[in-house]
XYZ file of C-alpha atoms in Angstrom:
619
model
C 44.276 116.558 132.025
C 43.123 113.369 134.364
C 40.284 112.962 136.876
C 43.080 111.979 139.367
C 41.894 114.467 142.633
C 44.619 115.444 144.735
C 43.715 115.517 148.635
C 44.043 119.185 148.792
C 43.579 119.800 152.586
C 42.317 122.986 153.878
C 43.368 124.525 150.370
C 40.125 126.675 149.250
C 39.548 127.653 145.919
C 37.671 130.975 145.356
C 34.735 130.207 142.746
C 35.145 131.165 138.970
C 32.671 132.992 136.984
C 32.986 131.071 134.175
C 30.601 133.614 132.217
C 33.574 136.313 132.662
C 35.850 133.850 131.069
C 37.600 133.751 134.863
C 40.913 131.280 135.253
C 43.087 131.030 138.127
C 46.876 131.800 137.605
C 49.579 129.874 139.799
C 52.063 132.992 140.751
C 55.388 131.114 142.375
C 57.901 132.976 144.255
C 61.418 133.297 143.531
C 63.992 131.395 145.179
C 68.067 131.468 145.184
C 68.495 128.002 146.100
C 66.563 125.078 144.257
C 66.747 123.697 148.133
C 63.900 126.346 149.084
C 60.221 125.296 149.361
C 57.769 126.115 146.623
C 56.045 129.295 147.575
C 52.956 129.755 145.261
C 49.530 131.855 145.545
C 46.916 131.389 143.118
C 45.529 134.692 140.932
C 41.537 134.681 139.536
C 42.227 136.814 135.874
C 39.788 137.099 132.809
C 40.580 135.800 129.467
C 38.454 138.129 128.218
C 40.168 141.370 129.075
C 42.527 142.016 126.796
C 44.733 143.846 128.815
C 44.651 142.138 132.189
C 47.341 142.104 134.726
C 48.887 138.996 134.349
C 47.328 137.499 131.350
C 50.118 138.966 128.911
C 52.918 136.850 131.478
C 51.469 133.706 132.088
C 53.056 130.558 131.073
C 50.832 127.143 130.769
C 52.243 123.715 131.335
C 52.057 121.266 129.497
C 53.213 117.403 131.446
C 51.551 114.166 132.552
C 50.459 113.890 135.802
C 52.115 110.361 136.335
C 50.942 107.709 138.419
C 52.723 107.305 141.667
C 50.859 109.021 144.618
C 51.330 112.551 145.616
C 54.227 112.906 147.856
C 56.322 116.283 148.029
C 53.914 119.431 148.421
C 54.397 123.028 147.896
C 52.777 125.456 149.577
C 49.773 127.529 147.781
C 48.325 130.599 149.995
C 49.642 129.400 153.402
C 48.411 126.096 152.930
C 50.817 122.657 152.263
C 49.472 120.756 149.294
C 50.675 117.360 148.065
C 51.793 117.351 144.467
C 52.944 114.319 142.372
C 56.896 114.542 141.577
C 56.763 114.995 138.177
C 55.083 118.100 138.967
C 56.970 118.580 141.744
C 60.248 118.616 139.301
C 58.496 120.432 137.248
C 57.882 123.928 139.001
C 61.266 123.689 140.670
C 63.274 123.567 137.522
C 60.826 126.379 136.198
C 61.306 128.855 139.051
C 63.014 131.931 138.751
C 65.589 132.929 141.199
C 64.741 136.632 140.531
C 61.402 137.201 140.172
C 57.724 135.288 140.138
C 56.811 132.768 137.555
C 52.935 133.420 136.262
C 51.834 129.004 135.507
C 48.473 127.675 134.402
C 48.636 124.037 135.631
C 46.067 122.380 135.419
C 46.151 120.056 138.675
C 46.547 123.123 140.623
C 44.336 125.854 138.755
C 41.337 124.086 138.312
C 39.186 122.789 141.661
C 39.644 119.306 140.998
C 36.476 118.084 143.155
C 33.975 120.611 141.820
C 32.918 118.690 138.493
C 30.868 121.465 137.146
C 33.955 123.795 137.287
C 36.060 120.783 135.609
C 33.635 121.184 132.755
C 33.647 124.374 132.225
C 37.315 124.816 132.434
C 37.905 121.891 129.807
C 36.281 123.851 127.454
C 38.521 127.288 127.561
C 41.330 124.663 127.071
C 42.330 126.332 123.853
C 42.036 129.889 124.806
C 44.499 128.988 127.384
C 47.204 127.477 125.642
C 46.761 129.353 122.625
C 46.716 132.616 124.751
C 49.993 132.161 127.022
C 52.986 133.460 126.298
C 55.208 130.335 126.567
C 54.151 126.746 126.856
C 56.452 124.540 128.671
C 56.319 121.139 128.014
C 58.433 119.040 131.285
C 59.247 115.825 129.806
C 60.321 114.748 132.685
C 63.638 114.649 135.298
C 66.976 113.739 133.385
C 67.936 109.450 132.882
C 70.973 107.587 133.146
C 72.136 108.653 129.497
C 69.822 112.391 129.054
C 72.456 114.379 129.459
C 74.838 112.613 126.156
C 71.231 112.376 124.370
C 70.845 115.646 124.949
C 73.694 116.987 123.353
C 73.636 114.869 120.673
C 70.565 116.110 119.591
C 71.631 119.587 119.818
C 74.660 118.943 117.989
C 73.309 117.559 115.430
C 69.740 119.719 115.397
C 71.980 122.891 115.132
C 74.286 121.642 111.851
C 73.161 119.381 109.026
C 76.520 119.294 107.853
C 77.330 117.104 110.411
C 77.516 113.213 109.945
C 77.034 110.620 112.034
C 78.680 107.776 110.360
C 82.623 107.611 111.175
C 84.133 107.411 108.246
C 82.594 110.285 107.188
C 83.507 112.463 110.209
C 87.202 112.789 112.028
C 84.008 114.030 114.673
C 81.782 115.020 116.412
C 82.371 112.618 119.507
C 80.754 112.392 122.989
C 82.399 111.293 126.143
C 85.319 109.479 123.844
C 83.015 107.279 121.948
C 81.288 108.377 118.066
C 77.737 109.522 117.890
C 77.132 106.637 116.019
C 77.306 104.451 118.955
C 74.398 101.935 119.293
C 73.423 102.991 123.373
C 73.525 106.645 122.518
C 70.742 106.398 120.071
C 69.190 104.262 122.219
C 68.948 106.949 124.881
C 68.039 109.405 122.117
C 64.741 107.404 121.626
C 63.641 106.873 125.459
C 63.522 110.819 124.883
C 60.685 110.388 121.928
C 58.803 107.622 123.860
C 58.927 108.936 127.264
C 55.143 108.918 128.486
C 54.465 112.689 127.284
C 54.373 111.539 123.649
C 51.677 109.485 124.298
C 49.112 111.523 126.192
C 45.871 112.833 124.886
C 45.790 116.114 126.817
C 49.454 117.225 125.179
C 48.150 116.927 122.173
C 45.972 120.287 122.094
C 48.536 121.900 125.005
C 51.303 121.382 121.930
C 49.302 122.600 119.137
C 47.901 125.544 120.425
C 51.241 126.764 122.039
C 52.807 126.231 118.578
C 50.777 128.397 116.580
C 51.486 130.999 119.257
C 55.004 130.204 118.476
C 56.566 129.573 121.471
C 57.183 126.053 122.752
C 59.728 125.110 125.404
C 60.899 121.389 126.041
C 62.631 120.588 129.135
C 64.092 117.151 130.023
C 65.494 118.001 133.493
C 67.831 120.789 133.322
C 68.353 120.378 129.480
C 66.026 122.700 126.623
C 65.397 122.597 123.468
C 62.898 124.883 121.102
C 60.192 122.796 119.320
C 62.107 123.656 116.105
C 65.750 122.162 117.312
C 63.798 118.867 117.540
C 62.083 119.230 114.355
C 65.660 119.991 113.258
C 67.337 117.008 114.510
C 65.211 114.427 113.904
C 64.809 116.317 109.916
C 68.667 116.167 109.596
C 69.031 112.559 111.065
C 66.572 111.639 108.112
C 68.196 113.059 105.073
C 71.678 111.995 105.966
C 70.061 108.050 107.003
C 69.042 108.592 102.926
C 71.646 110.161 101.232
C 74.868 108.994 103.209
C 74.873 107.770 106.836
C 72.060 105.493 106.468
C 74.209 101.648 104.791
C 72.883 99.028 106.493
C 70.881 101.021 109.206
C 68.416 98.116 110.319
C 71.119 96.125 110.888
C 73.797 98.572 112.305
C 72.071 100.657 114.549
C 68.390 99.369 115.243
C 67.719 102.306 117.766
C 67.900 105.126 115.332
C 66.000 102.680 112.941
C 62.900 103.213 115.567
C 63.733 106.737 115.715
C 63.097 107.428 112.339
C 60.713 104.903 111.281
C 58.082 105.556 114.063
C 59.218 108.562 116.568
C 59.882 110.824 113.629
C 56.491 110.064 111.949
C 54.667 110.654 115.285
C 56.390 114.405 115.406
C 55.822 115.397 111.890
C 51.972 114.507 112.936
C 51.801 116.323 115.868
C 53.733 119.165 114.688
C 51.586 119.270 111.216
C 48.443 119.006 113.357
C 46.223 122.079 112.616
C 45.081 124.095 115.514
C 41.385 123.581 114.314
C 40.109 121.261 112.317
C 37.720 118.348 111.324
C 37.360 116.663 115.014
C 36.652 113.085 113.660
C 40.184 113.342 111.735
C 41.916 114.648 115.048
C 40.763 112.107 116.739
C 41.560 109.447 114.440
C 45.097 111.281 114.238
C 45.430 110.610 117.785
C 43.553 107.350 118.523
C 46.194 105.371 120.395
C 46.901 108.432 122.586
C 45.907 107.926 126.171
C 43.897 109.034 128.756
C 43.363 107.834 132.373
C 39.876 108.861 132.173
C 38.304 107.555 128.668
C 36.372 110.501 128.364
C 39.424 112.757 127.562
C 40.146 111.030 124.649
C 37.166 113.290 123.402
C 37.171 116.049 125.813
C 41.003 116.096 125.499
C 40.333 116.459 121.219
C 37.601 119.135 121.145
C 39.988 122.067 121.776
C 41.198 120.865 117.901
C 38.143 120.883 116.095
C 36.697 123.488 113.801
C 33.281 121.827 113.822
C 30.229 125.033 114.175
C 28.323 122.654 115.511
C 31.100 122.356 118.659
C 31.331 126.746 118.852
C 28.928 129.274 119.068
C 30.336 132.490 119.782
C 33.678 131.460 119.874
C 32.845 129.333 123.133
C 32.917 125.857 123.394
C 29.203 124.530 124.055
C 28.215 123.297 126.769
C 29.304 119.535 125.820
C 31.434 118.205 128.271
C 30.036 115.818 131.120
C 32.187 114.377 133.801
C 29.043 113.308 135.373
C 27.559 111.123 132.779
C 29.208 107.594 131.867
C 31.868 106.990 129.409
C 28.833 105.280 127.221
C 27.031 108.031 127.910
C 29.506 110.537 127.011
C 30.672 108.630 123.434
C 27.081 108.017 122.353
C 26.397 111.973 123.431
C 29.010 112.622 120.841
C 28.482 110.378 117.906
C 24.902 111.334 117.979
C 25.999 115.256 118.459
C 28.579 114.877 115.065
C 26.193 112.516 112.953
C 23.427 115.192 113.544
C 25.439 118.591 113.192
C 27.681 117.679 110.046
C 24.683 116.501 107.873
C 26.621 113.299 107.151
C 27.716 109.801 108.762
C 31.135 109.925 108.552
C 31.307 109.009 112.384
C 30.625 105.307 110.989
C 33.477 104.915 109.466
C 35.374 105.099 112.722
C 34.039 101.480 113.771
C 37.534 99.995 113.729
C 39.486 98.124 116.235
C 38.544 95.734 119.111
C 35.594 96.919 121.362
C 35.813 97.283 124.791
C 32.601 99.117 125.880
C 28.933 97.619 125.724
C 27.754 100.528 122.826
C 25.351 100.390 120.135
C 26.726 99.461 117.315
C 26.750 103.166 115.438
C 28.650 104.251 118.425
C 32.728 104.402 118.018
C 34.413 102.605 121.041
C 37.279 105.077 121.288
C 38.826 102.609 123.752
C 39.170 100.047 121.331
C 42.928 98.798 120.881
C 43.608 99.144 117.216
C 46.451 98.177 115.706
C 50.055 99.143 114.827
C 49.402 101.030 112.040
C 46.926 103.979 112.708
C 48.563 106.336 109.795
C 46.873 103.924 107.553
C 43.224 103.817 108.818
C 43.944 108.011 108.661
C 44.850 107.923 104.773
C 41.889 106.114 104.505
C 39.581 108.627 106.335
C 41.329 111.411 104.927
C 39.130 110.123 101.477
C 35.875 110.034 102.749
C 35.336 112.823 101.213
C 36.224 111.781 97.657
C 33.765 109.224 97.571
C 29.222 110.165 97.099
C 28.134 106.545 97.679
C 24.335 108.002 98.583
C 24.503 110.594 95.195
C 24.294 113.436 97.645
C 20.860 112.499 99.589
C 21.193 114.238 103.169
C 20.550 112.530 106.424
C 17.739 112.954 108.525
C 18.553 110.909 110.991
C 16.769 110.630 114.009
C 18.793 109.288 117.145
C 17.020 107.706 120.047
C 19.648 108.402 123.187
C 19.299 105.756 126.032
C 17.402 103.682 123.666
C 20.819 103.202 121.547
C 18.860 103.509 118.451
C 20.218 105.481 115.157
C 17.057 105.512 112.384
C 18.133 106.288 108.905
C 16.878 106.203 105.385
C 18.707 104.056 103.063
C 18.928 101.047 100.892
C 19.855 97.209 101.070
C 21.197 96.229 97.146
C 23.595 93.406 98.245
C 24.939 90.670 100.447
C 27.934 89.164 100.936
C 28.822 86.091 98.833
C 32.209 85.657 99.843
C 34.890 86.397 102.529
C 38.622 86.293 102.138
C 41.341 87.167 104.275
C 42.842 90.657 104.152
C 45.785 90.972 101.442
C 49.249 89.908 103.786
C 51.715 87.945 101.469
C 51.958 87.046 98.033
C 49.824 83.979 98.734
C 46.536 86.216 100.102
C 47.041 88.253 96.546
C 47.369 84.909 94.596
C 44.199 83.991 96.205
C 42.129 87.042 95.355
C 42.964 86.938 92.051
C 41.979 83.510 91.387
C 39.069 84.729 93.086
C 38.402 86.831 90.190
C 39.816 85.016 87.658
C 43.238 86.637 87.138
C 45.538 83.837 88.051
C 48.441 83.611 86.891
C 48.783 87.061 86.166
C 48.108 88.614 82.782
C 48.037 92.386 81.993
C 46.340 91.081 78.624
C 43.122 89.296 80.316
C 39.978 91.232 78.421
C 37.412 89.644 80.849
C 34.967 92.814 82.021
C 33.966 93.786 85.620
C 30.128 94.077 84.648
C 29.972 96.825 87.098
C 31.980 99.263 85.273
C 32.663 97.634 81.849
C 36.398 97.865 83.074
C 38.969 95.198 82.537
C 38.908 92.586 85.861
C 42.522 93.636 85.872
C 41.776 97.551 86.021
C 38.842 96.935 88.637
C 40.648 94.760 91.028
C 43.951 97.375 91.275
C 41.070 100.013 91.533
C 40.060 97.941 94.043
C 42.863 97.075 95.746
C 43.849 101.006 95.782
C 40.102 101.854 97.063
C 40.023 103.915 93.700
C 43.295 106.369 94.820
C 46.419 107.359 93.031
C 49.534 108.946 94.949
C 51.874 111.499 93.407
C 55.145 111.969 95.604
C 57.233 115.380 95.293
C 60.581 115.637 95.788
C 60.130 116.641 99.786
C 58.037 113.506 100.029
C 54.528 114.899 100.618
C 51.833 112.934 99.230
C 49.159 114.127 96.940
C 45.951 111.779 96.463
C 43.213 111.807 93.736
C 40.362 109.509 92.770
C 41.322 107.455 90.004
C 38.806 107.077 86.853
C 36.162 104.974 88.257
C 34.419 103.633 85.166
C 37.511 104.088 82.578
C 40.602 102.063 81.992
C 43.861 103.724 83.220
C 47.238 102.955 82.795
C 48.515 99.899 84.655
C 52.200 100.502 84.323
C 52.397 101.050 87.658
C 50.322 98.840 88.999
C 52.726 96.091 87.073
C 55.594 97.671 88.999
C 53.878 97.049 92.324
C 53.487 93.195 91.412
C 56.753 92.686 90.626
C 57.491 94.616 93.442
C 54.964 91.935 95.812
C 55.834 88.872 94.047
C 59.353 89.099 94.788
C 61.162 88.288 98.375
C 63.424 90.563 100.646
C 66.012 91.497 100.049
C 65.477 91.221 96.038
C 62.668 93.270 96.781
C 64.435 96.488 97.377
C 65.972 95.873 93.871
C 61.884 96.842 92.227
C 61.209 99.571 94.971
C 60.902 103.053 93.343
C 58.850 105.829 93.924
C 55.747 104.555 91.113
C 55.798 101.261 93.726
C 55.770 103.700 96.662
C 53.082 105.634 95.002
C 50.628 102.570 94.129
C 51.645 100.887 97.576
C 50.739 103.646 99.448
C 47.024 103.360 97.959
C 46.773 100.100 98.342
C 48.056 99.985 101.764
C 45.942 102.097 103.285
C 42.825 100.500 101.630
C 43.306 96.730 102.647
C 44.790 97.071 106.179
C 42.698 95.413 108.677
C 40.390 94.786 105.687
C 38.796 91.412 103.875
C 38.321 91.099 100.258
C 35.090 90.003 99.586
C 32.692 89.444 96.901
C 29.182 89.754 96.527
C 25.948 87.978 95.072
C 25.584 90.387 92.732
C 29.611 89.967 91.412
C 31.097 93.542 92.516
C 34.651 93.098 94.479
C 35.655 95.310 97.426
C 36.528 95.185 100.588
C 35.361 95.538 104.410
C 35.682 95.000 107.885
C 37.635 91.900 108.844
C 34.612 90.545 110.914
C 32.186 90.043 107.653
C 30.813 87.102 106.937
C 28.636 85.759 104.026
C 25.343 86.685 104.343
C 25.949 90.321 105.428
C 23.759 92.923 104.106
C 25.660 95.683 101.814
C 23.623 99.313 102.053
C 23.429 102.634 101.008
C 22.767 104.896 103.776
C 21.400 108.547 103.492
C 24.139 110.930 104.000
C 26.723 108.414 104.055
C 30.013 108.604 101.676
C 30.623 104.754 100.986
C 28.536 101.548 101.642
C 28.161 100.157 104.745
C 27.988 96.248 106.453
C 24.810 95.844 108.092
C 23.999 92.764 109.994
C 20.260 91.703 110.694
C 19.436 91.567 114.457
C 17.256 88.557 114.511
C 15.145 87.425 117.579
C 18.188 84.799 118.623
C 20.600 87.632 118.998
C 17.680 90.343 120.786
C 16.831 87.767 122.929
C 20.481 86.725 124.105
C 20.970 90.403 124.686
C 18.761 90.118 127.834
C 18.217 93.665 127.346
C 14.531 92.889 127.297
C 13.986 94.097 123.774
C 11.889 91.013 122.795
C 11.681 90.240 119.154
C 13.681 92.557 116.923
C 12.410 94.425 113.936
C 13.073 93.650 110.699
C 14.756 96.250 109.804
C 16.870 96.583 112.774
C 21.215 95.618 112.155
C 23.816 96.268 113.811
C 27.050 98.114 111.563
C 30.515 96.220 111.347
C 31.552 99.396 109.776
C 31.967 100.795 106.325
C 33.257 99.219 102.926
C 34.972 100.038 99.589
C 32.687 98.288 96.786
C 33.914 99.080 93.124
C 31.685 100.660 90.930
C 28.952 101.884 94.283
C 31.082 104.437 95.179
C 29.828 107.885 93.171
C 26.187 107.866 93.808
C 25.119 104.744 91.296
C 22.557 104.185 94.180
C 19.756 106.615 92.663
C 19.985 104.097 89.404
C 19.896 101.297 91.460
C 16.595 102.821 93.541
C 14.773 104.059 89.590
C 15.717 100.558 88.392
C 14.133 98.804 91.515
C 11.052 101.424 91.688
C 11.453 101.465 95.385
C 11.623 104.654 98.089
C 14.326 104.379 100.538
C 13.838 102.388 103.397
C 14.272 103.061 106.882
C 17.040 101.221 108.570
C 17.433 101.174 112.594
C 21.160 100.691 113.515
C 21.072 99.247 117.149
């Protein structure tokens, strides 16, 4: 979906009761010859009657709209209407030569220059996809190279017997040369990165068609099933691992990107539940784009199984073309923070900002970077962590103003900053830090905190307090680690070995206890700083901390937070005309892992200190 607004001449669109549930259906004619114009006429149906003409037929589209101006046009009720020709190629390979094809596309079925009916329509987007009988996703017209790709990957999506490694195989060839061949694979990927894959809108069209069960690709004249391409790129990954795969990186560095990063971003989509939490869908999806910043949350709420999103299995009314972008994201983080009864929202205040927010607000603009699986396995936790021992938000958010007022609690500050864990050097230098260096499993000095061993903090630390188990079909299963006990550090000792050493000796320590611990750890440093506070806990937090940075407990909130004081300096280089800040007014870097703050030791802290929580204004 885009705000792009085709010039759509005298074309008139009869208006929609969007009460009734009322779509319009694209009906295209037949034609024998692929030569013939595109003869459509557009249909108003319900989605609410059950047993509508039509609605049991329909097929919806799934594509991207593409950015070079409209040029061909097909013809809808007598009148000639520019399309773009990735549409264009779309509905001709689609058309039956015998009888009509029933489409919901978007461009086409929805009045692009009536806004309210824009809204309104965005928010039936799941009923539609989830309701048609087909989805076809157009990938796009055929390459220089599709049409070997193509069969490739149904050669080798259909039979997992087959290798692609020579000596292994007297065949399969294509067009005289092996499968193995280095531009083949290289055609194969353009395939998994052509500009579909990265599209917000597809995300939801995908998902919802899937659970329906029927998803159609089409690259040109070629078509595959959703399955044959979780096939293929399945059977290209166990025989990389168990026979096919010697020396891939340096053998065959296309099918290297296939399955380190096109195969990952399939298995998500594909694993993607058709409702669930929204702020996990959206961090899913984060680097997906959208030539209208507003669908990268408009374009997400057809996933989420948030009440506070429904009422009567409807979307609410929500969506806003009108308002601003700032508008719009501020709308929503105050709309989540308020109707979940937490602040989990806060803890998507990663990557570089792009829009003047307040601070609470998530820029989901902001270029992150090349690893978003791991700021995921980190969310995915939240909810294994009770920083604020249960204590329920009553937040009160001042819109416009940019002001988020919360309860909470102030019991540390920065003391020191180091940079995020990246080579055996940065983990030599937070363990001197700490007083573990050189290494020794046998050091008994105690993390006050916890009364743990420094050594058992810091890898509880390091692993933000998670332990991975790996099955056999390598799924990952996480659980909190003891947080005030001493645990076994055998593999922990793996992993160092494992870190200390330098490719390729490294691959001699890597086994699946390294994989498990590294997985942990991963997940919890990246794009993180270690840092150490006045008080002597270890953790870490937002690569923008400094020392002097408040550490706080906020109401509702799952882990600690990095508040910054907004003195009268920074209000008054706003030039927002605020005048002299509060003193309890910060602005949020984002949240932090602090070892031993992270299962409610706050309401100790607060009996200790004889002090009511305080009330914090995040600007």
């Amino acid at each position: 979906m885009s705000t792009l607004a085709f010039r759509l001449r005298e074309l008139a669109y009869a208006p929609l009761h969007t009460d009734e549930g009322e779509i319009r259906l694209l009906i295209v004619e037949p034609a024998r010859s692929r030569d013939y114009a595109i003869i459509c006429r557009l249909k108003i149906c319900s989605l609410l009657l059950a047993r509508a003409k039509f609605m049991d037929d329909y097929a919806a589209l799934s594509y991207t709209w593409g950015t070079i101006p409209a040029a061909p046009s097909i013809i809808i009720d007598g009148v000639s209407v520019p399309v773009t020709p990735n549409l264009f190629a779309a509905i001709k390979h689609l058309r039956s030569k015998e009888s009509p094809l029933i489409l919901w596309i978007d461009a086409l079925c929805i009045n692009q220059r009536d806004v309210a009916e824009r809204n309104s329509q965005v928010t039936v987007m799941r009923a539609i996809y989830g309701r048609a009988s087909m989805v076809h996703v157009w990938l796009g017209d055929k390459f220089d190279g599709s049409t070997t790709a193509a069969s490739i990957i149904k050669i080798l999506g259909g039979n997992r017997d087959i290798h692609f490694k020579r000596p292994l195989e007297a065949g399969p060839n294509a067009r005289g040369k092996w499968i193995e061949t280095e531009e083949y694979w290289e055609h194969i990927v353009q395939i998994f990165t052509l500009p579909w894959w990265t599209r917000a809108w597809t995300v939801q069209e995908y998902v919802h068609g899937r659970y329906k069960g029927r998803v159609l690709f089409h690259l040109g004249p070629f078509s595959f099933e959703a399955e044959l391409l979780n096939e293929f790129l399945r059977n290209c990954a166990h025989h990389n691992n168990s026979c096919c795969g010697d020396s891939i990186h340096e053998t065959n560095r296309y099918r290297s990107i296939l399955l380190d990063k096109c195969w990952p971003s399939f298995q998500l989509l594909d694993r993607t539940p058709a409702s669930g939490d929204i702020l996990l869908q959206l961090a899913r999806f984060r680097t997906r784009d959208a030539t209208n910043p507003r669908d990268k949350l408009y374009g997400m709420l057809g996933l989420s199984n948030d009440g506070f999103f429904w009422q009567g299995g409807a979307q609410i009314d929500f969506i806003d073309y009108d308002k601003s972008i700032e508008t719009a994201y501020e709308k929503f983080a105050t709309h989540v923070s308020v109707g979940s009864r937490n602040l989990d929202i806060l803890s998507h205040l990663y990557g570089e900002r792009k829009l003047r927010l307040p601070s609470w607000v998530p820029d989901w603009t902001a270029t992150i970077s090349n690893h978003p699986e791991r700021y995921v396995n980190r969310l995915n936790n939240l909810h294994r962590y009770n920083a604020s021992a249960g204590l329920e938000p009553d937040g009160i958010v001042l819109m416009g103003a940019g002001r988020y007022y919360a309860k909470g609690f102030l019991f540390d500050v920065i003391d020191e900053v180091l940079p995020p864990l990246l080579n055996t050097q940065s983990y030599a230098d937070i363990r001197a830090a700490v007083g573990l260096y050189p290494p020794d499993m046998n050091n008994s000095t105690r993390y006050p905190p916890t009364e743990q061993t420094m050594e058992t903090a810091l890898y509880h630390t390091l692993a933000g307090g998670i332990e991975f188990d790996i099955d056999e079909e390598h799924h990952f299963f996480p659980r909190r680690l003891p947080p005030f006990s001493e645990t076994s550090l055998s593999k922990y000792g793996k992993w160092i070995t494992y870190f200390a050493s330098s490719p390729p000796d490294d691959l001699a320590f890597w086994n699946r206890d390294v994989e498990c611990v590294w997985s942990a750890i991963s997940s919890n440093v990246y794009d993180r700083a270690f840092i150490k506070t006045r008080s002597g806990c270890i953790g870490f937090a937002p690569l923008d901390s400094k020392k002097g940075d408040s550490i706080a407990i906020l109401a509702g909130g799952s882990v600690p937070y990095i508040l910054v004081p907004k003195n009268d300096s920074e209000s008054d280089a706003a030039g927002d005309g605020s005048g002299t800040a509060s003193k309890n007014e910060f602005t949020i870097r984002g949240d932090c892992y602090i070892h031993g703050i992270m299962d409610g030791e706050v309401g100790d802290m607060l009996e200790e200190a004889k002090a009511p929580l305080q009330m914090i204004v995040l600007v």
